[in-house]
XYZ file of C-alpha atoms in Angstrom:
409
model
C 43.651 9.830 14.062
C 45.106 13.066 15.343
C 48.674 14.179 16.388
C 49.258 17.307 18.463
C 52.929 18.516 18.114
C 54.060 20.948 20.787
C 56.979 23.259 20.665
C 55.508 25.442 17.852
C 54.781 22.671 15.482
C 51.638 22.835 13.380
C 48.793 20.420 14.181
C 48.486 17.681 11.728
C 45.201 15.660 11.330
C 44.705 12.441 9.415
C 41.318 11.634 9.084
C 41.434 8.327 7.601
C 44.009 5.740 6.747
C 42.286 3.521 4.158
C 43.846 0.477 2.585
C 44.229 0.733 -1.183
C 41.579 -1.161 -3.221
C 44.246 -2.330 -5.652
C 47.798 -2.675 -4.984
C 49.737 0.037 -6.754
C 52.522 -2.320 -7.321
C 50.456 -4.650 -9.307
C 48.876 -1.852 -11.458
C 52.432 -0.477 -12.381
C 54.159 -3.724 -12.860
C 51.431 -6.033 -14.227
C 50.452 -6.875 -17.712
C 47.475 -4.728 -19.153
C 45.420 -7.456 -20.389
C 45.800 -9.343 -16.971
C 45.001 -6.322 -15.176
C 41.686 -5.625 -17.021
C 40.694 -9.284 -16.741
C 41.370 -9.774 -12.945
C 42.818 -6.882 -10.797
C 40.920 -3.920 -12.381
C 38.193 -5.397 -14.624
C 37.286 -3.345 -17.602
C 33.566 -3.170 -16.525
C 34.705 -1.306 -13.301
C 36.773 1.137 -15.400
C 33.771 1.725 -17.731
C 31.445 2.410 -14.688
C 34.029 4.980 -13.064
C 34.445 6.907 -16.441
C 30.812 6.798 -16.911
C 30.079 8.643 -13.755
C 33.178 10.897 -14.476
C 31.313 11.866 -17.708
C 28.145 12.481 -16.227
C 29.698 14.649 -13.430
C 31.344 16.925 -16.098
C 27.775 18.147 -17.108
C 26.651 20.916 -14.799
C 22.958 20.489 -14.313
C 20.729 23.122 -12.428
C 21.166 22.756 -8.639
C 18.191 20.859 -7.675
C 16.907 17.529 -6.499
C 15.592 16.820 -10.035
C 18.962 17.165 -11.419
C 20.540 14.688 -9.068
C 17.897 12.137 -9.541
C 18.388 12.548 -13.500
C 22.136 11.933 -13.235
C 21.508 8.727 -11.086
C 18.874 7.583 -13.576
C 21.146 8.117 -16.585
C 24.020 6.117 -14.636
C 21.829 3.451 -13.779
C 20.086 2.911 -17.070
C 23.236 3.231 -19.227
C 25.029 0.654 -17.129
C 21.838 -1.749 -17.488
C 21.752 -1.289 -21.165
C 22.571 -4.569 -23.094
C 25.018 -2.836 -25.193
C 27.037 -1.771 -22.180
C 26.812 -5.050 -20.521
C 28.115 -6.862 -23.719
C 30.695 -4.485 -24.317
C 32.030 -4.517 -20.659
C 32.284 -8.291 -20.524
C 34.124 -8.313 -24.107
C 36.424 -5.518 -23.185
C 35.142 -3.489 -26.147
C 32.248 -1.258 -26.967
C 29.701 -2.482 -29.410
C 28.237 0.761 -30.892
C 25.021 -0.558 -32.527
C 23.089 -3.672 -33.127
C 22.622 -5.259 -36.462
C 19.939 -3.327 -38.448
C 18.170 -6.577 -38.861
C 17.226 -6.385 -35.039
C 16.217 -2.976 -35.059
C 12.612 -1.453 -35.887
C 12.422 0.716 -39.128
C 11.964 3.617 -36.797
C 15.025 2.892 -34.742
C 17.265 2.561 -37.876
C 15.739 5.916 -39.347
C 16.282 7.547 -35.842
C 19.856 6.277 -35.654
C 20.945 7.302 -39.114
C 19.299 10.749 -38.462
C 20.936 11.178 -34.948
C 24.402 10.295 -36.511
C 23.773 12.821 -39.260
C 22.919 15.610 -36.742
C 25.717 14.764 -34.461
C 28.465 14.720 -37.292
C 27.268 18.112 -38.298
C 29.838 20.575 -36.706
C 27.266 23.506 -36.952
C 25.130 21.748 -34.481
C 27.682 19.865 -32.491
C 31.242 21.288 -32.694
C 33.638 19.311 -30.118
C 36.611 21.312 -31.265
C 35.301 24.450 -29.260
C 34.525 22.491 -26.082
C 36.837 23.032 -23.205
C 38.716 20.102 -21.692
C 36.497 17.997 -19.409
C 36.221 18.806 -15.699
C 33.544 18.456 -13.191
C 30.872 20.772 -13.895
C 32.658 21.928 -16.985
C 29.530 21.741 -19.477
C 26.509 23.847 -18.293
C 23.207 22.195 -19.083
C 20.542 24.625 -19.464
C 17.798 22.152 -18.424
C 17.732 18.820 -16.853
C 15.527 15.829 -16.848
C 13.985 16.156 -20.192
C 12.731 12.878 -21.300
C 12.711 13.691 -25.143
C 11.807 11.209 -27.777
C 12.597 12.782 -31.061
C 16.295 13.297 -31.825
C 17.365 17.053 -31.241
C 13.798 18.171 -30.716
C 15.148 20.959 -28.375
C 17.407 22.191 -31.143
C 14.683 22.147 -33.767
C 12.207 23.956 -31.464
C 14.758 26.809 -30.695
C 15.269 27.046 -34.587
C 11.609 27.192 -35.470
C 11.238 29.792 -32.575
C 13.725 32.247 -34.445
C 10.979 32.845 -37.032
C 8.406 34.143 -34.522
C 9.281 37.891 -35.224
C 8.800 37.194 -38.932
C 5.484 35.385 -38.328
C 4.170 38.317 -36.338
C 5.175 40.944 -38.930
C 3.439 39.206 -41.763
C 0.443 38.314 -39.768
C 0.235 42.089 -38.992
C 0.532 43.061 -42.660
C -2.201 40.527 -43.497
C -4.749 42.001 -40.852
C -4.252 45.372 -42.132
C -6.089 44.613 -45.267
C -9.893 44.580 -44.329
C -10.679 42.208 -47.035
C -8.495 39.449 -45.270
C -10.757 39.946 -42.066
C -13.918 38.067 -41.269
C -16.338 40.621 -39.988
C -17.983 38.298 -37.482
C -15.013 37.549 -35.709
C -12.482 40.074 -36.481
C -10.118 37.499 -37.255
C -8.094 36.463 -40.571
C -10.383 34.657 -42.870
C -9.760 30.848 -42.639
C -8.627 30.523 -46.239
C -6.364 33.486 -45.984
C -4.642 31.989 -42.833
C -4.263 28.740 -44.328
C -2.706 29.899 -47.487
C -0.248 31.975 -45.544
C 0.649 29.027 -43.185
C 1.543 26.903 -46.176
C 3.845 29.857 -47.370
C 5.527 30.176 -43.829
C 5.987 26.497 -43.567
C 7.895 26.504 -46.769
C 10.024 29.419 -45.663
C 10.923 27.517 -42.453
C 11.627 24.354 -44.048
C 13.856 25.972 -46.709
C 15.814 27.735 -44.031
C 16.125 24.826 -41.822
C 17.232 22.183 -44.503
C 17.884 19.729 -41.761
C 14.094 19.696 -41.275
C 13.542 18.447 -44.773
C 15.784 15.318 -44.196
C 14.604 14.613 -40.847
C 11.924 11.972 -39.841
C 9.871 14.709 -38.346
C 6.780 14.365 -40.573
C 6.525 10.584 -39.889
C 6.748 10.920 -36.116
C 5.203 14.267 -35.476
C 3.404 12.646 -32.557
C 6.901 12.628 -30.729
C 7.806 15.997 -31.452
C 4.429 17.092 -29.845
C 5.270 15.340 -26.833
C 8.660 16.765 -26.535
C 7.176 20.166 -27.257
C 4.922 19.698 -24.313
C 7.540 18.482 -22.268
C 9.868 21.401 -22.899
C 7.283 23.868 -22.286
C 6.324 22.333 -19.044
C 9.826 22.250 -17.826
C 10.155 26.008 -18.648
C 7.136 27.169 -16.882
C 6.978 27.054 -13.133
C 3.238 27.018 -13.190
C 2.838 23.917 -15.140
C 2.645 21.010 -12.909
C 1.504 18.192 -15.106
C 2.178 17.563 -18.836
C -0.859 15.703 -19.426
C -2.976 18.840 -18.570
C -1.071 21.136 -21.184
C -1.365 18.205 -23.809
C -5.172 17.956 -23.262
C -5.673 21.641 -23.619
C -3.598 21.899 -26.866
C -5.498 18.916 -28.397
C -8.950 20.697 -27.565
C -7.904 24.168 -28.718
C -5.917 23.152 -31.960
C -7.203 19.699 -32.631
C -5.954 16.161 -32.783
C -4.709 16.338 -36.320
C -3.430 19.954 -36.298
C -1.187 19.500 -33.290
C 1.013 17.103 -35.461
C 1.831 20.161 -37.570
C 4.983 21.370 -35.844
C 4.505 24.788 -37.637
C 0.986 25.396 -36.431
C 1.934 24.174 -33.001
C 4.452 26.772 -32.773
C 2.367 29.622 -34.258
C -0.532 28.690 -31.870
C 1.855 28.918 -28.955
C 3.294 32.234 -29.939
C -0.161 33.973 -30.237
C -1.794 31.894 -27.152
C 0.789 31.070 -24.687
C -0.503 33.461 -21.801
C -4.107 32.341 -22.302
C -3.111 28.664 -22.522
C -1.034 28.898 -19.417
C -3.960 30.493 -17.646
C -6.181 27.763 -18.962
C -3.801 25.098 -17.524
C -4.149 26.681 -14.077
C -7.793 26.687 -14.347
C -7.862 23.154 -15.013
C -5.603 22.337 -12.224
C -8.185 24.015 -9.937
C -11.023 21.819 -11.329
C -9.308 18.610 -12.606
C -12.512 16.706 -13.328
C -12.630 18.873 -16.684
C -10.141 16.320 -18.275
C -12.700 13.572 -17.663
C -15.167 15.420 -19.711
C -16.375 12.932 -22.318
C -17.830 15.231 -25.210
C -15.687 16.654 -27.877
C -14.189 20.090 -26.932
C -12.796 22.382 -29.654
C -11.333 25.787 -29.856
C -14.704 27.441 -30.295
C -16.261 25.957 -26.951
C -13.264 24.839 -24.719
C -12.777 28.289 -23.197
C -16.580 28.650 -22.518
C -16.752 25.222 -20.861
C -13.539 25.644 -18.744
C -14.511 29.093 -17.317
C -18.076 27.915 -16.755
C -17.029 24.787 -14.698
C -14.385 26.588 -12.771
C -16.769 29.388 -12.034
C -19.591 26.989 -10.804
C -16.915 25.343 -8.641
C -15.987 28.497 -6.871
C -19.596 29.238 -6.319
C -20.030 25.755 -4.687
C -16.986 26.488 -2.515
C -18.485 29.697 -1.197
C -21.720 27.858 -0.185
C -19.619 25.197 1.674
C -17.048 27.502 3.120
C -16.936 28.996 6.623
C -13.613 30.974 6.178
C -13.352 34.170 4.018
C -9.788 35.030 3.845
C -8.492 32.043 1.950
C -11.675 32.145 -0.186
C -10.968 35.710 -1.462
C -7.625 34.836 -2.551
C -8.894 31.676 -4.505
C -11.641 33.773 -6.031
C -9.262 36.586 -7.129
C -6.955 33.985 -8.498
C -9.769 32.582 -10.650
C -10.995 35.945 -11.746
C -7.464 37.216 -12.917
C -6.924 34.006 -14.658
C -10.447 34.190 -16.343
C -9.460 37.746 -17.636
C -6.343 36.399 -19.489
C -8.655 33.940 -21.467
C -10.226 36.525 -23.842
C -12.232 34.433 -26.195
C -14.810 33.154 -23.673
C -18.336 34.520 -23.367
C -18.870 36.400 -20.032
C -21.643 34.441 -18.453
C -23.905 35.381 -15.715
C -22.225 33.010 -13.264
C -18.948 34.510 -13.795
C -20.612 37.998 -12.990
C -22.185 36.374 -9.931
C -18.810 35.339 -8.909
C -17.348 38.691 -9.281
C -20.346 40.401 -7.328
C -19.667 37.640 -4.541
C -15.815 38.704 -4.516
C -16.745 42.438 -4.310
C -19.015 41.843 -1.289
C -16.321 39.767 0.444
C -13.901 42.265 -0.198
C -15.887 44.822 1.809
C -15.237 42.863 5.012
C -18.680 44.224 6.176
C -20.954 41.530 4.767
C -21.136 38.012 6.142
C -20.856 34.729 4.228
C -24.363 33.776 4.986
C -26.339 36.423 3.046
C -23.737 35.858 0.213
C -24.794 32.249 0.251
C -28.380 33.148 -0.086
C -28.095 35.157 -3.050
C -26.112 32.431 -4.907
C -28.808 29.907 -4.021
C -31.393 32.525 -5.447
C -29.298 32.797 -8.747
C -29.105 29.156 -9.022
C -32.939 28.557 -8.570
C -34.112 31.317 -10.779
C -34.236 31.232 -14.513
C -31.957 34.161 -14.746
C -29.530 34.944 -12.202
C -30.091 38.742 -12.128
C -33.769 38.220 -11.064
C -36.088 40.846 -9.354
C -35.574 38.925 -5.974
C -31.697 38.531 -6.356
C -31.256 42.459 -7.022
C -33.591 43.226 -4.166
C -31.427 40.787 -1.750
C -28.338 42.650 -2.931
C -29.616 46.052 -2.259
C -30.917 44.850 1.151
C -27.375 43.923 1.910
C -26.306 47.380 1.147
C -29.104 48.938 3.273
C -28.104 46.979 6.209
C -24.559 48.457 6.291
C -24.280 51.245 9.131
C -24.486 54.676 7.656
C -20.899 55.443 8.719
C -19.584 52.307 6.949
C -21.269 53.234 3.530
C -18.062 54.702 2.065
C -16.504 51.141 2.185
C -19.309 49.601 0.070
C -19.252 52.200 -2.581
C -17.089 50.316 -5.056
C -19.097 47.261 -4.599
C -22.433 48.835 -5.154
C -21.130 50.692 -8.235
C -19.764 47.386 -9.470
C -23.164 45.670 -9.141
C -25.119 48.407 -10.811
C -22.949 48.260 -13.793
C -23.231 44.519 -14.046
């Protein structure tokens, strides 16, 4: 409804005139017990306050955060404790221990101890509640171990100490395996035991936590948190699969080993995740892969996939981008053996990069490499140099790099 006042009066607009849901007179004059039973049910009050509490938390501005708030509001309202508390006009904080599983009881006691620790949760320093008053660093983390995010950050504080002590150990050649140039297995295992004691002695809450009994939950939370912080990770199951292959199904349940591995191999593991996304059938591989053979198998499968894609492709621009991405990711995985198939992919990329050689002859040399016992056979080398000779003399400067790169291989 709009009113336009002349004679110099300001325009006033009333958008809506809505009827009050509950008569104000009844709320002011009625008996409180009667009001929460009839006019303003206690369940409605709880629903309104619950949404208010959730809106006081400032999540990152994205659709995921909105859906997370909606999910929390819906699931909390559906919880049996809430339903029972709402209908009885008081909240029941927990179920009788007889109705809980042993793990539930253990988690509940630990959660309460953590929450009551002022060094971890100090409500006295919190500002008064208001919309978007409490900034949340991350959103939508479906964590299963109580305060796993807190413990993960605490353990990460020891990264510098770990790197310094490992560096000192490596300076002593007697600690190094000459065949791998890595620390001797026994030396590293002894150090990890000492380092673990340092961490647990410094973070005393770890000793009283049920972490060792439910380390599988901590592993899941670790993967969840890493995936949430890394934009390149699209699937939690992929990172979980890679960590199990590279660390081992048993060792991933050791939180300290999990963290130390990530400190040393985060970049190569993230690169491996992207390669697996490009060749998802790898996850269905039935044989047991270990840290010794995983990288070789992964690079080999992705390389062969890209070579097949070249044979099937009709367009070069997008193909060049994909090959370049694969080669860059493979370079970050330093522990694999540089196979002939990877060198063949590099040669194909160099030839495509000249923009002077068509796809057809490149496809031919791939087929030759696949049929011969060795990729770099006499016929293969002859065909590549034949391509170089067919380039017009005035264009030869454009293929110099490709020719030099091929000779070096």
